Coordinates of C-alpha atoms in Angstrom, one line a residue:
M1 CA 76.4 -16.5 -26.3
S2 CA 75.4 -18.7 -29.2
S3 CA 78.7 -20.5 -29.8
R4 CA 80.0 -22.6 -26.9
P5 CA 82.8 -25.0 -28.1
S6 CA 84.2 -25.8 -24.6
R7 CA 83.4 -25.7 -20.9
G8 CA 85.3 -22.5 -20.4
A9 CA 83.5 -20.9 -23.3
A10 CA 80.2 -22.0 -21.9
R11 CA 81.0 -20.4 -18.6
L12 CA 82.1 -17.2 -20.3
A13 CA 78.8 -17.3 -22.3
A14 CA 76.8 -17.7 -19.1
I15 CA 78.6 -14.7 -17.6
L16 CA 77.9 -12.6 -20.7
D17 CA 74.3 -13.6 -20.7
A18 CA 74.0 -12.4 -17.1
L19 CA 75.2 -8.9 -17.9
P20 CA 72.5 -6.2 -17.5
D21 CA 73.4 -4.6 -20.9
A22 CA 73.1 -5.9 -24.4
L23 CA 76.4 -7.2 -25.9
V24 CA 76.9 -7.6 -29.7
L25 CA 79.9 -8.9 -31.7
V26 CA 80.4 -7.6 -35.2
N27 CA 82.9 -8.9 -37.8
A28 CA 84.8 -7.0 -40.3
N29 CA 81.9 -7.0 -42.7
G30 CA 79.7 -5.1 -40.2
T31 CA 77.5 -8.2 -39.6
V32 CA 76.4 -9.3 -36.2
V33 CA 77.9 -12.7 -35.5
N34 CA 77.0 -13.2 -31.9
A35 CA 74.9 -11.6 -29.1
N36 CA 74.0 -12.2 -25.5
T37 CA 70.5 -12.9 -24.1
I38 CA 69.9 -9.2 -23.2
A39 CA 70.7 -8.2 -26.8
L40 CA 68.4 -10.8 -28.3
E41 CA 65.6 -9.6 -26.0
A42 CA 66.2 -5.9 -26.8
F43 CA 66.7 -6.2 -30.6
E44 CA 64.8 -9.3 -31.8
A45 CA 61.2 -9.2 -32.7
P46 CA 59.1 -12.4 -32.9
G47 CA 59.7 -14.2 -36.2
T48 CA 63.0 -12.4 -36.9
A49 CA 66.7 -13.1 -36.1
L50 CA 69.4 -10.7 -34.8
V51 CA 72.5 -12.7 -35.8
G52 CA 73.4 -12.1 -39.4
R53 CA 72.0 -8.6 -39.6
G54 CA 74.1 -5.5 -40.5
L55 CA 75.2 -3.3 -37.6
L56 CA 74.0 -0.2 -39.4
D57 CA 70.5 -1.6 -39.7
L58 CA 70.4 -1.9 -35.9
L59 CA 72.4 1.3 -35.1
P60 CA 72.0 3.7 -38.0
E61 CA 73.8 6.5 -36.2
F62 CA 76.9 4.3 -35.4
D63 CA 80.2 5.6 -36.8
S64 CA 80.9 3.1 -39.6
R65 CA 84.6 3.9 -39.4
L66 CA 84.8 2.0 -36.2
I67 CA 83.8 -1.3 -37.9
P68 CA 87.0 -3.5 -38.2
G69 CA 86.7 -3.8 -42.0
S70 CA 86.7 0.0 -42.6
M71 CA 89.8 1.5 -44.2
R72 CA 89.1 4.9 -42.7
R73 CA 90.2 5.2 -39.1
P74 CA 88.7 8.0 -37.0
D75 CA 91.1 10.7 -35.9
H76 CA 92.5 10.3 -32.4
M77 CA 91.1 6.8 -32.1
D78 CA 91.9 4.9 -28.9
P79 CA 94.5 2.2 -29.6
A80 CA 92.2 -0.5 -28.3
G81 CA 89.3 0.9 -30.3
R82 CA 87.4 1.9 -27.1
T83 CA 84.8 4.7 -27.4
K84 CA 83.0 6.8 -24.9
P85 CA 79.3 6.2 -24.2
T86 CA 77.3 7.8 -27.0
R87 CA 73.6 8.2 -27.1
M88 CA 71.7 7.4 -30.3
I89 CA 68.6 5.7 -31.6
A90 CA 68.6 1.9 -32.0
R91 CA 66.3 0.0 -34.3
R92 CA 64.8 -3.4 -33.6
T93 CA 64.5 -6.1 -36.2
D94 CA 60.8 -5.2 -36.8
G95 CA 61.7 -1.5 -37.4
S96 CA 60.7 0.0 -34.1
E97 CA 63.1 2.4 -32.4
F98 CA 64.2 3.1 -28.9
P99 CA 67.0 5.3 -27.2
V100 CA 70.3 3.6 -26.3
E101 CA 73.8 4.4 -25.0
V102 CA 76.5 2.7 -27.1
T103 CA 80.1 1.8 -26.1
S104 CA 82.4 -0.1 -28.4
A105 CA 85.8 -1.9 -28.2
N106 CA 88.0 -4.0 -30.6
L107 CA 88.6 -7.7 -29.9
E108 CA 91.7 -9.5 -31.5
N109 CA 92.7 -13.1 -31.7
G110 CA 96.1 -12.6 -30.2
Q111 CA 97.9 -12.0 -33.5
Q112 CA 99.1 -8.7 -34.9
A113 CA 96.1 -6.4 -35.2
Y114 CA 97.2 -4.9 -38.4
D115 CA 99.1 -6.1 -41.4
G116 CA 100.6 -3.9 -44.0
Y117 CA 97.2 -3.1 -45.6
G118 CA 94.8 -2.6 -42.7
Y119 CA 92.8 -4.8 -40.3
T120 CA 93.2 -8.6 -40.1
G121 CA 90.3 -10.8 -40.9
D122 CA 90.0 -12.2 -37.4
E123 CA 89.3 -8.9 -35.7
L124 CA 85.9 -8.3 -34.1
L125 CA 84.1 -5.3 -32.7
M126 CA 82.3 -5.6 -29.3
I127 CA 79.4 -3.2 -28.8
V128 CA 77.7 -2.7 -25.5
V129 CA 74.2 -1.3 -25.8
R130 CA 72.3 0.1 -22.8
D131 CA 68.6 0.7 -23.2
L132 CA 67.7 4.2 -22.1
S133 CA 63.9 4.0 -22.6
G134 CA 63.1 4.5 -18.9
T135 CA 66.1 6.7 -18.3
V136 CA 65.2 9.2 -21.0
D137 CA 61.7 9.6 -19.8
T138 CA 62.9 10.1 -16.2
E139 CA 65.4 12.7 -17.3
A140 CA 62.8 14.5 -19.4
E141 CA 60.4 14.5 -16.5
L142 CA 63.1 15.8 -14.1
A143 CA 64.0 18.5 -16.6
R144 CA 60.4 19.5 -17.0
S145 CA 59.8 19.5 -13.3
Q146 CA 62.9 21.6 -12.8
R147 CA 61.8 24.1 -15.5
Q148 CA 58.3 24.2 -13.9
T149 CA 59.8 24.9 -10.5
E150 CA 62.0 27.7 -11.9
M151 CA 59.0 29.3 -13.6
I152 CA 56.9 29.1 -10.4
L153 CA 59.7 30.7 -8.4
R154 CA 60.1 33.4 -11.0
A155 CA 56.4 34.1 -11.1
A156 CA 55.9 34.1 -7.4
A157 CA 55.2 37.5 -5.9
E158 CA 56.6 36.4 -2.5
G159 CA 60.3 36.3 -1.8
V160 CA 61.7 32.8 -1.6
V161 CA 65.2 32.2 -0.2
G162 CA 66.7 28.7 0.4
T163 CA 69.6 28.0 2.7
D164 CA 71.8 25.1 3.7
T165 CA 72.2 23.8 7.2
D166 CA 74.8 26.6 7.9
G167 CA 72.3 29.3 7.0
R168 CA 74.1 30.1 3.7
I169 CA 72.0 31.1 0.7
V170 CA 71.7 28.5 -2.0
L171 CA 68.5 29.6 -3.8
V172 CA 66.9 33.0 -4.3
N173 CA 64.0 34.0 -6.6
P174 CA 63.7 37.3 -8.4
A175 CA 61.0 38.6 -6.1
A176 CA 63.3 38.1 -3.0
A177 CA 66.2 39.9 -4.7
Q178 CA 64.0 42.8 -5.7
I179 CA 62.5 43.2 -2.3
L180 CA 65.9 43.2 -0.7
G181 CA 67.5 45.5 -3.3
Y182 CA 70.1 43.0 -4.5
R183 CA 70.9 41.2 -7.7
A184 CA 70.4 37.4 -7.4
G185 CA 74.1 36.8 -8.1
E186 CA 75.1 38.9 -5.1
L187 CA 73.3 36.7 -2.6
G188 CA 74.6 33.3 -3.4
G189 CA 76.8 31.7 -0.7
K190 CA 76.3 34.5 1.8
E191 CA 74.9 34.0 5.3
L192 CA 71.3 35.0 5.3
H193 CA 71.0 36.1 8.9
A194 CA 74.1 38.4 8.8
L195 CA 72.9 39.9 5.5
V196 CA 69.2 40.8 6.2
L197 CA 68.4 39.8 9.9
H198 CA 71.3 41.2 11.8
S199 CA 69.4 43.9 13.7
R200 CA 66.0 44.6 15.3
P201 CA 63.7 47.4 14.1
D202 CA 65.2 49.8 16.7
G203 CA 68.7 49.1 15.4
S204 CA 69.9 46.8 18.3
P205 CA 71.7 43.6 17.4
F206 CA 69.5 40.6 16.7
P207 CA 71.4 37.4 17.8
Y208 CA 71.4 34.5 15.3
E209 CA 70.3 32.1 18.0
E210 CA 67.1 34.0 18.6
S211 CA 66.0 34.2 15.0
P212 CA 63.3 31.9 13.6
L213 CA 65.6 30.7 10.9
A214 CA 68.1 29.4 13.4
D215 CA 65.4 27.6 15.3
T216 CA 64.1 26.0 12.1
L217 CA 67.6 24.8 11.1
R218 CA 68.1 23.5 14.7
S219 CA 64.8 21.8 15.5
G220 CA 62.9 21.5 12.2
R221 CA 60.0 23.6 13.4
K222 CA 58.0 26.0 11.2
H223 CA 57.7 29.7 12.2
R224 CA 55.4 32.4 11.0
V225 CA 56.1 36.0 12.0
R226 CA 54.1 39.1 11.1
G227 CA 55.8 42.5 10.9
Q228 CA 59.3 41.1 10.9
V229 CA 61.9 43.7 9.8
L230 CA 64.6 42.8 7.1
W231 CA 67.5 45.0 6.2
S232 CA 67.8 45.6 2.5
K233 CA 70.9 46.8 0.5
G234 CA 71.9 50.2 1.9
D235 CA 70.5 49.2 5.4
A236 CA 67.0 50.3 4.6
K237 CA 64.3 48.6 6.8
V238 CA 61.7 46.4 5.0
S239 CA 58.7 45.3 6.9
V240 CA 57.6 41.8 5.9
D241 CA 55.4 38.8 6.9
L242 CA 58.0 36.0 7.2
T243 CA 57.7 32.2 7.2
T244 CA 60.5 29.7 7.8
A245 CA 60.1 26.0 7.0
P246 CA 62.6 23.0 7.1
V247 CA 63.8 21.2 3.9
R248 CA 64.3 17.5 4.4
D249 CA 65.8 14.7 2.3
G250 CA 63.8 11.8 3.7
D251 CA 64.3 12.1 7.5
Q252 CA 67.5 14.2 7.2
L253 CA 67.3 18.0 7.6
V254 CA 69.3 19.5 4.7
G255 CA 68.3 23.2 4.9
A256 CA 65.5 25.7 5.3
V257 CA 63.4 27.9 3.1
M258 CA 62.3 31.4 4.1
T259 CA 59.4 33.1 2.3
F260 CA 58.4 36.7 2.9
T261 CA 55.8 39.2 1.7
D262 CA 56.6 42.9 1.4
R263 CA 54.3 44.8 3.8
R264 CA 55.2 48.2 2.6
P265 CA 52.4 48.5 0.0
Y266 CA 49.9 47.4 2.7
E267 CA 51.3 49.8 5.2
A268 CA 51.1 52.7 2.7
L269 CA 47.5 51.7 2.0
A270 CA 46.8 51.6 5.7
E271 CA 48.3 55.1 6.2
E272 CA 46.2 56.4 3.2
K273 CA 43.1 54.8 4.7
A274 CA 43.7 56.3 8.1
A275 CA 44.1 59.7 6.5
Q276 CA 40.9 59.2 4.5
E277 CA 39.1 58.1 7.7
K278 CA 40.3 61.2 9.5
A279 CA 39.2 63.5 6.7
H280 CA 35.8 61.7 6.5
A281 CA 35.3 62.1 10.3
E282 CA 36.0 65.8 10.0
E283 CA 33.5 66.0 7.0
V284 CA 30.9 64.1 8.9
E285 CA 31.3 66.4 11.9
R286 CA 30.9 69.5 9.7
L287 CA 27.8 68.1 7.9
T288 CA 26.3 67.1 11.3
E289 CA 26.6 70.6 12.5
E290 CA 25.2 72.0 9.2
H291 CA 22.1 69.7 9.2
A292 CA 21.3 69.9 12.9
S293 CA 19.1 72.9 12.5
D294 CA 17.4 71.4 9.4
L295 CA 16.8 68.2 11.3
T296 CA 15.1 70.1 14.1
A297 CA 12.8 71.9 11.7
L298 CA 11.9 68.6 9.9
R299 CA 11.3 66.9 13.3
Q300 CA 8.9 69.6 14.3
S301 CA 7.1 69.4 11.0
H302 CA 6.9 65.6 11.3
V303 CA 5.4 65.8 14.8
T304 CA 2.7 68.1 13.6
E305 CA 1.9 65.9 10.6
V306 CA 1.9 62.8 12.8
E307 CA -0.6 64.4 15.1
E308 CA -2.9 65.2 12.2
L309 CA -2.7 61.7 10.9
R310 CA -3.4 60.2 14.3
E311 CA -6.6 62.3 14.6
Q312 CA -7.7 61.3 11.1
H313 CA -6.9 57.6 11.7
A314 CA -8.8 57.7 15.1
E315 CA -11.9 59.1 13.3
E316 CA -11.7 56.4 10.5
L317 CA -11.1 53.7 13.1
A318 CA -14.2 54.8 15.1
A319 CA -16.3 54.8 12.0
G320 CA -14.9 51.4 11.0
E321 CA -15.6 49.9 14.4
E322 CA -19.2 51.1 14.2
R323 CA -19.6 49.7 10.8
Y324 CA -18.0 46.3 11.7
A325 CA -20.1 46.2 14.9
A326 CA -23.3 46.6 12.9
L327 CA -22.1 44.0 10.4
A328 CA -21.1 41.6 13.2
E329 CA -24.5 42.0 14.8
R330 CA -26.2 41.3 11.5
E331 CA -24.1 38.2 10.9
K332 CA -24.8 37.1 14.4
D333 CA -28.5 37.4 13.8
R334 CA -28.1 35.5 10.6
Y335 CA -26.1 32.7 12.2
E336 CA -28.6 32.4 15.0
A337 CA -31.4 32.2 12.4
L338 CA -29.5 29.6 10.4
A339 CA -28.8 27.6 13.6
G340 CA -32.5 27.8 14.6
R341 CA -33.6 26.6 11.1
H342 CA -31.0 23.8 11.3
E343 CA -32.2 22.7 14.7
Q344 CA -35.8 23.0 13.6
L345 CA -34.9 20.8 10.5
L346 CA -33.2 18.2 12.7
T347 CA -36.1 18.2 15.1
L348 CA -38.5 17.9 12.2
L349 CA -36.6 14.9 10.8
A350 CA -35.9 13.2 14.1
Q351 CA -39.3 13.6 15.7
S352 CA -42.1 15.2 13.7
L353 CA -41.4 13.1 10.6
R354 CA -39.6 10.1 11.8
G355 CA -42.3 8.9 14.2
P356 CA -45.3 9.3 11.9
L357 CA -43.4 7.7 9.1
D358 CA -42.7 4.6 11.2
E359 CA -46.4 4.4 12.1
L360 CA -47.4 4.8 8.5
R361 CA -44.9 2.1 7.4
R362 CA -46.2 -0.3 10.1
D363 CA -49.8 0.3 9.1
L364 CA -49.0 -0.1 5.4
A365 CA -47.1 -3.3 6.1
A366 CA -49.9 -4.7 8.1
L367 CA -52.4 -3.7 5.4
A368 CA -50.2 -5.2 2.7
A369 CA -50.0 -8.5 4.5
D370 CA -53.8 -8.9 3.9
D371 CA -54.3 -11.7 6.4
A372 CA -57.9 -11.9 5.4
G373 CA -57.1 -12.0 1.6
Q374 CA -59.6 -9.3 0.8
L375 CA -57.4 -7.0 -1.4
W376 CA -56.8 -7.2 -5.1
P377 CA -53.3 -8.2 -6.2
E378 CA -52.7 -4.8 -7.7
A379 CA -53.7 -3.1 -4.5
N380 CA -51.5 -5.4 -2.5
Q381 CA -48.6 -4.6 -4.8
V382 CA -49.2 -0.9 -4.4
L383 CA -49.2 -1.2 -0.7
H384 CA -45.9 -3.2 -0.7
H385 CA -44.3 -0.4 -2.8
L386 CA -45.6 2.2 -0.4
S387 CA -44.3 0.3 2.6
A388 CA -40.9 0.0 0.9
G389 CA -40.9 3.7 0.0
Y390 CA -41.7 4.7 3.6
S391 CA -38.9 2.3 4.8
R392 CA -36.5 3.9 2.4
I393 CA -37.4 7.4 3.6
T394 CA -37.0 6.5 7.3
T395 CA -33.6 4.9 6.5
L396 CA -32.5 7.9 4.6
I397 CA -33.6 10.2 7.5
D398 CA -31.7 8.0 10.0
N399 CA -28.6 8.1 7.9
V400 CA -28.7 11.9 7.4
L401 CA -29.3 12.4 11.2
G402 CA -26.4 10.1 12.0
Y403 CA -24.1 12.0 9.6
Q404 CA -25.2 15.4 11.1
R405 CA -24.4 14.2 14.6
L406 CA -21.1 12.8 13.5
D407 CA -20.2 16.0 11.6
A408 CA -21.3 18.2 14.5
G409 CA -19.2 16.2 17.0
T410 CA -22.0 15.1 19.2
E411 CA -21.3 11.5 18.3
D412 CA -18.2 9.6 17.4
I413 CA -17.4 6.4 15.5
S414 CA -17.1 3.2 17.5
R415 CA -14.3 1.0 16.1
T416 CA -14.3 -2.8 16.4
K417 CA -12.4 -5.6 14.6
V418 CA -14.7 -7.0 11.9
M419 CA -14.3 -8.8 8.6
L420 CA -14.4 -6.5 5.7
D421 CA -16.5 -8.8 3.5
A422 CA -19.3 -8.8 6.1
V423 CA -19.2 -5.0 6.1
V424 CA -19.4 -5.0 2.3
A425 CA -22.4 -7.4 2.4
A426 CA -24.2 -5.2 4.9
G427 CA -23.5 -2.2 2.7
V428 CA -25.0 -3.9 -0.3
D429 CA -28.1 -4.8 1.6
G430 CA -28.4 -1.2 2.9
A431 CA -28.1 0.0 -0.7
V432 CA -31.0 -2.3 -1.7
E433 CA -33.1 -0.8 1.0
L434 CA -32.2 2.7 -0.2
I435 CA -32.8 2.2 -3.9
G436 CA -35.5 -0.4 -3.8
P437 CA -35.5 -4.0 -5.0
G438 CA -35.1 -4.9 -8.6
R439 CA -33.3 -1.7 -9.6
V440 CA -29.7 -3.0 -10.1
Q441 CA -27.7 -6.2 -10.0
F442 CA -24.4 -6.6 -8.2
A443 CA -20.9 -8.0 -8.8
V444 CA -19.2 -8.3 -5.4
H445 CA -15.6 -9.4 -4.7
A446 CA -14.7 -9.0 -1.0
P447 CA -12.0 -11.4 0.3
P448 CA -11.8 -11.9 4.1
I449 CA -9.8 -8.9 5.5
E450 CA -9.9 -8.0 9.2
A451 CA -10.0 -4.2 9.9
E452 CA -10.7 -2.1 12.9
V453 CA -13.6 0.2 11.8
D454 CA -17.1 1.3 12.8
P455 CA -19.0 -1.5 10.9
Q456 CA -22.5 0.1 11.0
R457 CA -21.3 3.5 9.8
L458 CA -18.9 2.1 7.1
A459 CA -21.8 -0.1 5.8
T460 CA -24.0 3.0 5.7
A461 CA -21.3 4.8 3.7
L462 CA -21.1 1.9 1.2
A463 CA -24.9 1.8 0.9
H464 CA -25.0 5.5 0.0
L465 CA -22.0 5.1 -2.4
V466 CA -23.8 2.3 -4.2
A467 CA -27.0 4.2 -4.3
D468 CA -25.1 7.2 -5.7
V469 CA -23.5 5.3 -8.7
A470 CA -26.7 3.4 -9.3
G471 CA -28.3 6.7 -10.3
V472 CA -31.4 6.3 -8.1
D473 CA -32.4 9.5 -6.2
A474 CA -34.1 9.8 -2.8
T475 CA -37.5 9.5 -4.4
G476 CA -36.7 6.1 -5.9
N477 CA -36.5 7.4 -9.5
S478 CA -33.7 6.5 -11.9
P479 CA -32.8 8.4 -15.1
V480 CA -33.7 6.9 -18.4
S481 CA -30.8 6.1 -20.7
A482 CA -31.1 8.0 -24.0
G483 CA -28.8 5.5 -25.8
G484 CA -30.9 2.4 -25.4
Y485 CA -29.6 -0.4 -23.2
L486 CA -27.4 0.5 -20.3
D487 CA -25.7 -2.2 -18.1
N488 CA -27.1 -1.6 -14.6
T489 CA -24.5 -3.7 -12.8
V490 CA -22.8 -2.1 -9.7
V491 CA -19.4 -3.6 -9.0
V492 CA -18.0 -3.6 -5.5
A493 CA -14.4 -4.9 -5.0
A494 CA -12.4 -4.8 -1.8
A495 CA -8.6 -5.4 -1.4
Q496 CA -5.8 -4.7 1.0
R497 CA -3.1 -2.2 0.1
G498 CA -0.4 -2.2 2.7
E499 CA -1.9 -0.8 5.9
V500 CA -5.0 0.4 4.1
A501 CA -8.3 -1.3 3.3
R502 CA -9.5 -0.3 -0.2
I503 CA -13.0 -0.6 -1.5
E504 CA -13.8 0.3 -5.2
V505 CA -17.4 0.9 -6.2
R506 CA -18.4 1.4 -9.8
G507 CA -21.8 2.0 -11.3
P508 CA -23.4 3.0 -14.5
Y509 CA -23.8 6.6 -13.5
A510 CA -21.4 9.4 -12.5
G511 CA -22.9 10.0 -9.1
G512 CA -22.3 13.1 -7.0
D513 CA -25.8 13.3 -5.5
P514 CA -25.9 16.1 -2.9
V515 CA -27.5 13.7 -0.3
H516 CA -25.4 10.6 -0.8
E517 CA -21.9 11.9 -1.3
P518 CA -21.6 14.2 1.8
I519 CA -22.7 11.3 4.0
V520 CA -20.0 9.0 2.5
R521 CA -17.2 11.6 2.7
G522 CA -18.1 12.5 6.3
I523 CA -18.0 8.8 7.5
V524 CA -14.7 8.1 5.6
R525 CA -13.1 11.3 6.9
A526 CA -14.1 10.3 10.5
H527 CA -12.2 7.0 9.9
G528 CA -9.1 8.9 8.8
G529 CA -9.5 7.7 5.2
V530 CA -10.0 9.3 1.8
L531 CA -12.6 9.1 -1.0
Q532 CA -11.6 9.6 -4.6
T533 CA -13.5 9.6 -7.9
H534 CA -11.9 8.3 -11.1
E535 CA -13.1 7.9 -14.6
V536 CA -12.7 4.4 -16.1
P537 CA -11.6 4.6 -19.7
G538 CA -13.9 2.7 -22.1
M539 CA -16.6 2.2 -19.4
S540 CA -19.6 4.3 -18.5
G541 CA -20.1 5.9 -15.1
S542 CA -17.5 6.6 -12.5
A543 CA -15.4 4.6 -10.0
Y544 CA -15.2 5.6 -6.4
V545 CA -12.1 4.5 -4.4
L546 CA -12.7 4.4 -0.7
E547 CA -9.7 3.8 1.5
V548 CA -9.6 3.5 5.4
P549 CA -6.8 2.4 7.6
L550 CA -6.8 -1.2 8.9
G551 CA -6.1 0.1 12.4
G552 CA -5.6 -2.8 14.8
G553 CA -7.0 -5.3 12.2
A554 CA -4.8 -8.2 11.0
G555 CA -5.5 -7.5 7.4
A556 CA -6.0 -10.3 4.9
V557 CA -6.9 -13.6 6.6
V558 CA -5.2 -16.5 4.7
G559 CA -7.4 -19.6 4.2
A560 CA -10.6 -18.0 5.5
A561 CA -13.8 -19.0 3.6
G562 CA -15.6 -15.9 4.5
G563 CA -16.0 -13.2 7.1
Q564 CA -18.2 -13.5 10.1
M565 CA -20.7 -10.8 10.6
P566 CA -20.6 -8.9 14.0
A567 CA -23.7 -9.2 16.1
A568 CA -24.7 -5.7 15.3
L569 CA -24.6 -6.3 11.5
P570 CA -27.3 -8.4 9.7
A571 CA -26.2 -10.9 7.1
A572 CA -26.6 -9.9 3.5
Q573 CA -30.0 -10.8 2.2
D574 CA -31.4 -10.2 -1.3
S575 CA -35.0 -9.3 -2.0
T576 CA -35.9 -12.9 -2.5
G577 CA -34.9 -13.8 1.1
Q578 CA -31.7 -15.7 0.2
I579 CA -28.7 -15.3 2.5
S580 CA -25.3 -14.9 0.7
G581 CA -21.9 -13.5 1.8
A582 CA -20.1 -10.9 -0.2
G583 CA -16.9 -12.9 -0.5
D584 CA -18.0 -16.5 0.2
G585 CA -16.2 -18.0 -2.8
G586 CA -19.4 -18.7 -4.8
A587 CA -19.1 -18.1 -8.5
E588 CA -22.7 -17.7 -9.6
E589 CA -24.3 -15.8 -12.5
A590 CA -27.6 -14.8 -10.8
G591 CA -30.1 -13.3 -13.2
G592 CA -28.3 -13.6 -16.5
A593 CA -31.2 -11.6 -17.9
E594 CA -33.5 -9.2 -16.0
Q595 CA -36.7 -7.3 -16.6
G596 CA -35.7 -3.9 -18.1
A597 CA -37.3 -0.6 -17.2
G598 CA -39.2 -0.6 -20.5
G599 CA -40.4 -4.2 -20.2
G600 CA -37.8 -5.7 -22.5
R601 CA -35.4 -8.5 -21.6
R602 CA -31.8 -7.3 -21.2
R603 CA -28.7 -9.4 -20.6
A604 CA -26.1 -8.1 -18.2
R605 CA -22.6 -7.7 -19.7
R606 CA -20.3 -9.8 -17.6
A607 CA -17.2 -8.7 -19.6
S608 CA -17.2 -5.1 -18.3
T609 CA -17.6 -6.3 -14.7
D610 CA -14.6 -8.7 -15.0
A611 CA -12.5 -6.0 -16.6
F612 CA -13.2 -3.6 -13.7
L613 CA -12.4 -6.3 -11.1
E614 CA -9.2 -7.4 -12.8
S615 CA -7.8 -3.9 -13.8
E616 CA -6.3 -1.1 -11.7
V617 CA -8.0 2.3 -11.4
P618 CA -5.6 4.9 -12.7
G619 CA -4.3 7.1 -10.0
A620 CA -6.2 5.3 -7.2
G621 CA -3.1 4.2 -5.3
Q622 CA -1.5 6.5 -2.8
A623 CA 1.8 8.1 -3.6
G624 CA 4.8 5.9 -3.0
E625 CA 2.6 2.8 -2.5
P626 CA 3.3 -0.3 -4.7
E627 CA 0.5 -1.5 -6.9
A628 CA -1.2 -4.5 -5.4
P629 CA -1.8 -7.5 -7.6
A630 CA -5.2 -8.2 -9.0
P631 CA -7.6 -9.9 -6.6
T632 CA -7.2 -13.7 -6.7
G633 CA -10.3 -14.6 -4.8
R634 CA -13.3 -16.0 -6.6
R635 CA -16.1 -13.5 -7.5
R636 CA -19.8 -13.7 -6.8
R637 CA -22.2 -12.0 -9.1
R638 CA -25.5 -11.5 -7.3
G639 CA -28.7 -10.2 -9.0
V640 CA -31.2 -8.3 -6.9
C641 CA -34.5 -9.4 -8.3
G642 CA -37.9 -7.9 -7.7
S643 CA -40.2 -9.4 -5.2
A644 CA -43.4 -11.1 -6.1
H645 CA -45.2 -7.8 -5.6
G646 CA -42.6 -5.7 -7.3

C-alpha cells in the first residue's frame, strides 16, 4: 500500500501487495485513496494515476449505494457491508475495459460506525477486484465446446450411450433413444446391460460378465461386434453393429461409451435384394429357354456366312499373294540393278578413274616443273592449275570412297588420342586442297584439347565442311556475289563443352552441297556426334556446329602452347609453304588485303570474324548443358594466298 507510517503497517502493506487480487480502498467521497500493487498493475495505464480517481470511473456498474458517503442504504445489506462476488466490466485509467469479479466490505476506525445522521467520516470501503479476462474466455470456450458436442450428438445417426464405471447410463443421444424405443429421460441412471443386453437372440440369458461392455469397463479394451442384438422397449429385438470404448480422465477409467448402428434398414434391403435376385434368376432362366431356339438358328446362319467369307478371303489372299510376289520380284530386280550400278560406280571411281587420274597428275606435275625451262610462264601456270585440279579430283574421289565404305560398314573409324588443334590444322589444309589455293582466307581458333577420335576422318570431315561453307563446288568454281564485295573469310573455332569437343565453322555461303554434307554427317555420326546448322543474325552464310565426344581424351590441356600432330597427320601448311599450327598462340593478320575475283583489291573485315569467335551460336548448346565461356586463347588469322603460278 502507498501509506506506510510504521513497521507493522509496512508489513501489512507487503502482505496486501502479495495478494493475487486487486485491492482498492475508497473513502466516503467515492474516491480511491489507496491500492495494492495488483490494483495498480490492473487499472493504471502509463502516464496516469489510479489514486484520486472516482470509484464509478473505474467500476461504472458498481452499486453507488455501497459507498460509505451514500445516504441510501441497500435493502437487506450485510451489517459489515460485505457483498457477494459480482461480475461486471471494469475500466482502466486509459478507458480500456476488461471483465472482473467484485467483492466489497466496509472498514471502520474502531469508533461507532454511525452517528445520528449516517456514516462517519472515517469509514472506508474495501473493494476486491479479480480479473476475469482469461476466465471468461475459458468459460466461453467451454460453453461453445459443450454446445458443439451436444449438437454433434443430436445430429449423429448412430446411437451413443455413455455409462459410469458401474454400467449406469449417464448420457444418451436422441438417435439411441429412438432406436431403443425410449424417451431420453427414461434411460438416465438405469443399468444399460439389464435394460438392453439382458438376453441373447434366442432368448437365453446373457450374463453381464460376458458382455463387451463389462470387459471394456473392466480392462479398458475396445470391442466391435457385428450383428449384436439389443432389446428395445417392449422386448423387441433390434439388430445392431455395436462398439464399446473406454472413457478416461487422464490415466483413470471413469466410464465407457457404447455406439451402435441400427441394422434393420440394411437387413430389409438385403431381403429385398435377395427377392429381386431370385426373381431375376427366374426371368433369366425363362429368357434363356425362349432364346435357345433363336440362338441355334442364328448360329447356323453365322456358320454359313463365315464359310462364304472364308472362301472369298482365300480367293482375295491368293490374288494378293500373286500380286505381291510379282511386285517383290520386280523390286528385287530393281535393287539388284541399283546394287550393280553402285558397285560399278565404286569400281569406276576406285580403279578405272583413280589410277589414270594419278598418272595424269604425276605427268602434269613433272611437265609443270619444266626442268629444262622450255615452257612459257602462261603454259607453266596452266599446267600447275591442271595438276592442282587433278589432285583435288583424286582427293575428292578418295574421300567419297572412304565415306561409302564407312557408311556400308566395310570399314570402321580408328580412334586415337590426339590434340584437337592438330586435327583442325589438318582439316584446314585438306580444305585448301579441295577448293584450291587463293580462294578463301581463314580465321582459326583451336586451343589444345585432347580427344579420342579418328584424326584422319575427322580432318576429312572438317575439310569438306570448310569447302561447303566456302561456296566452292567440286569443279573448283565459286558463285559470284551479286551485291559487290563479300567477305570470303572462313572462321573455324574449337572449344570444350563438358564431355564434348565442339567445332564451329562459318563461311560466307549457306552450304548444303550434296557431295560435301553427306560425307561430314557420316563421319560425325560414326563418332557418335551431331552436326547442326544455325543462322547467325547480322552475318551472311551459315554456321555449322560439329560436336563429338571426348572419349578417353583429357580435354583442355592447361598451359600447352599447341597440339602435337600425330604421325599420320601432316602439319598445317599454306600454299606458300609456311608451317603454322591452328592454335599456336600467334596473333597475325595475314593478307590484310587480297586479290579479288574481279581483279580489285578487297580488305577482309576482321570485325565480323571476331564477333563470331566471341559470341555464342543460338541453340548450338545441347539441352541441359551450361553455356561455356567465350574462348580465351589467342586467335590466329591465316590468309591462304595464291602461289606464284596461281
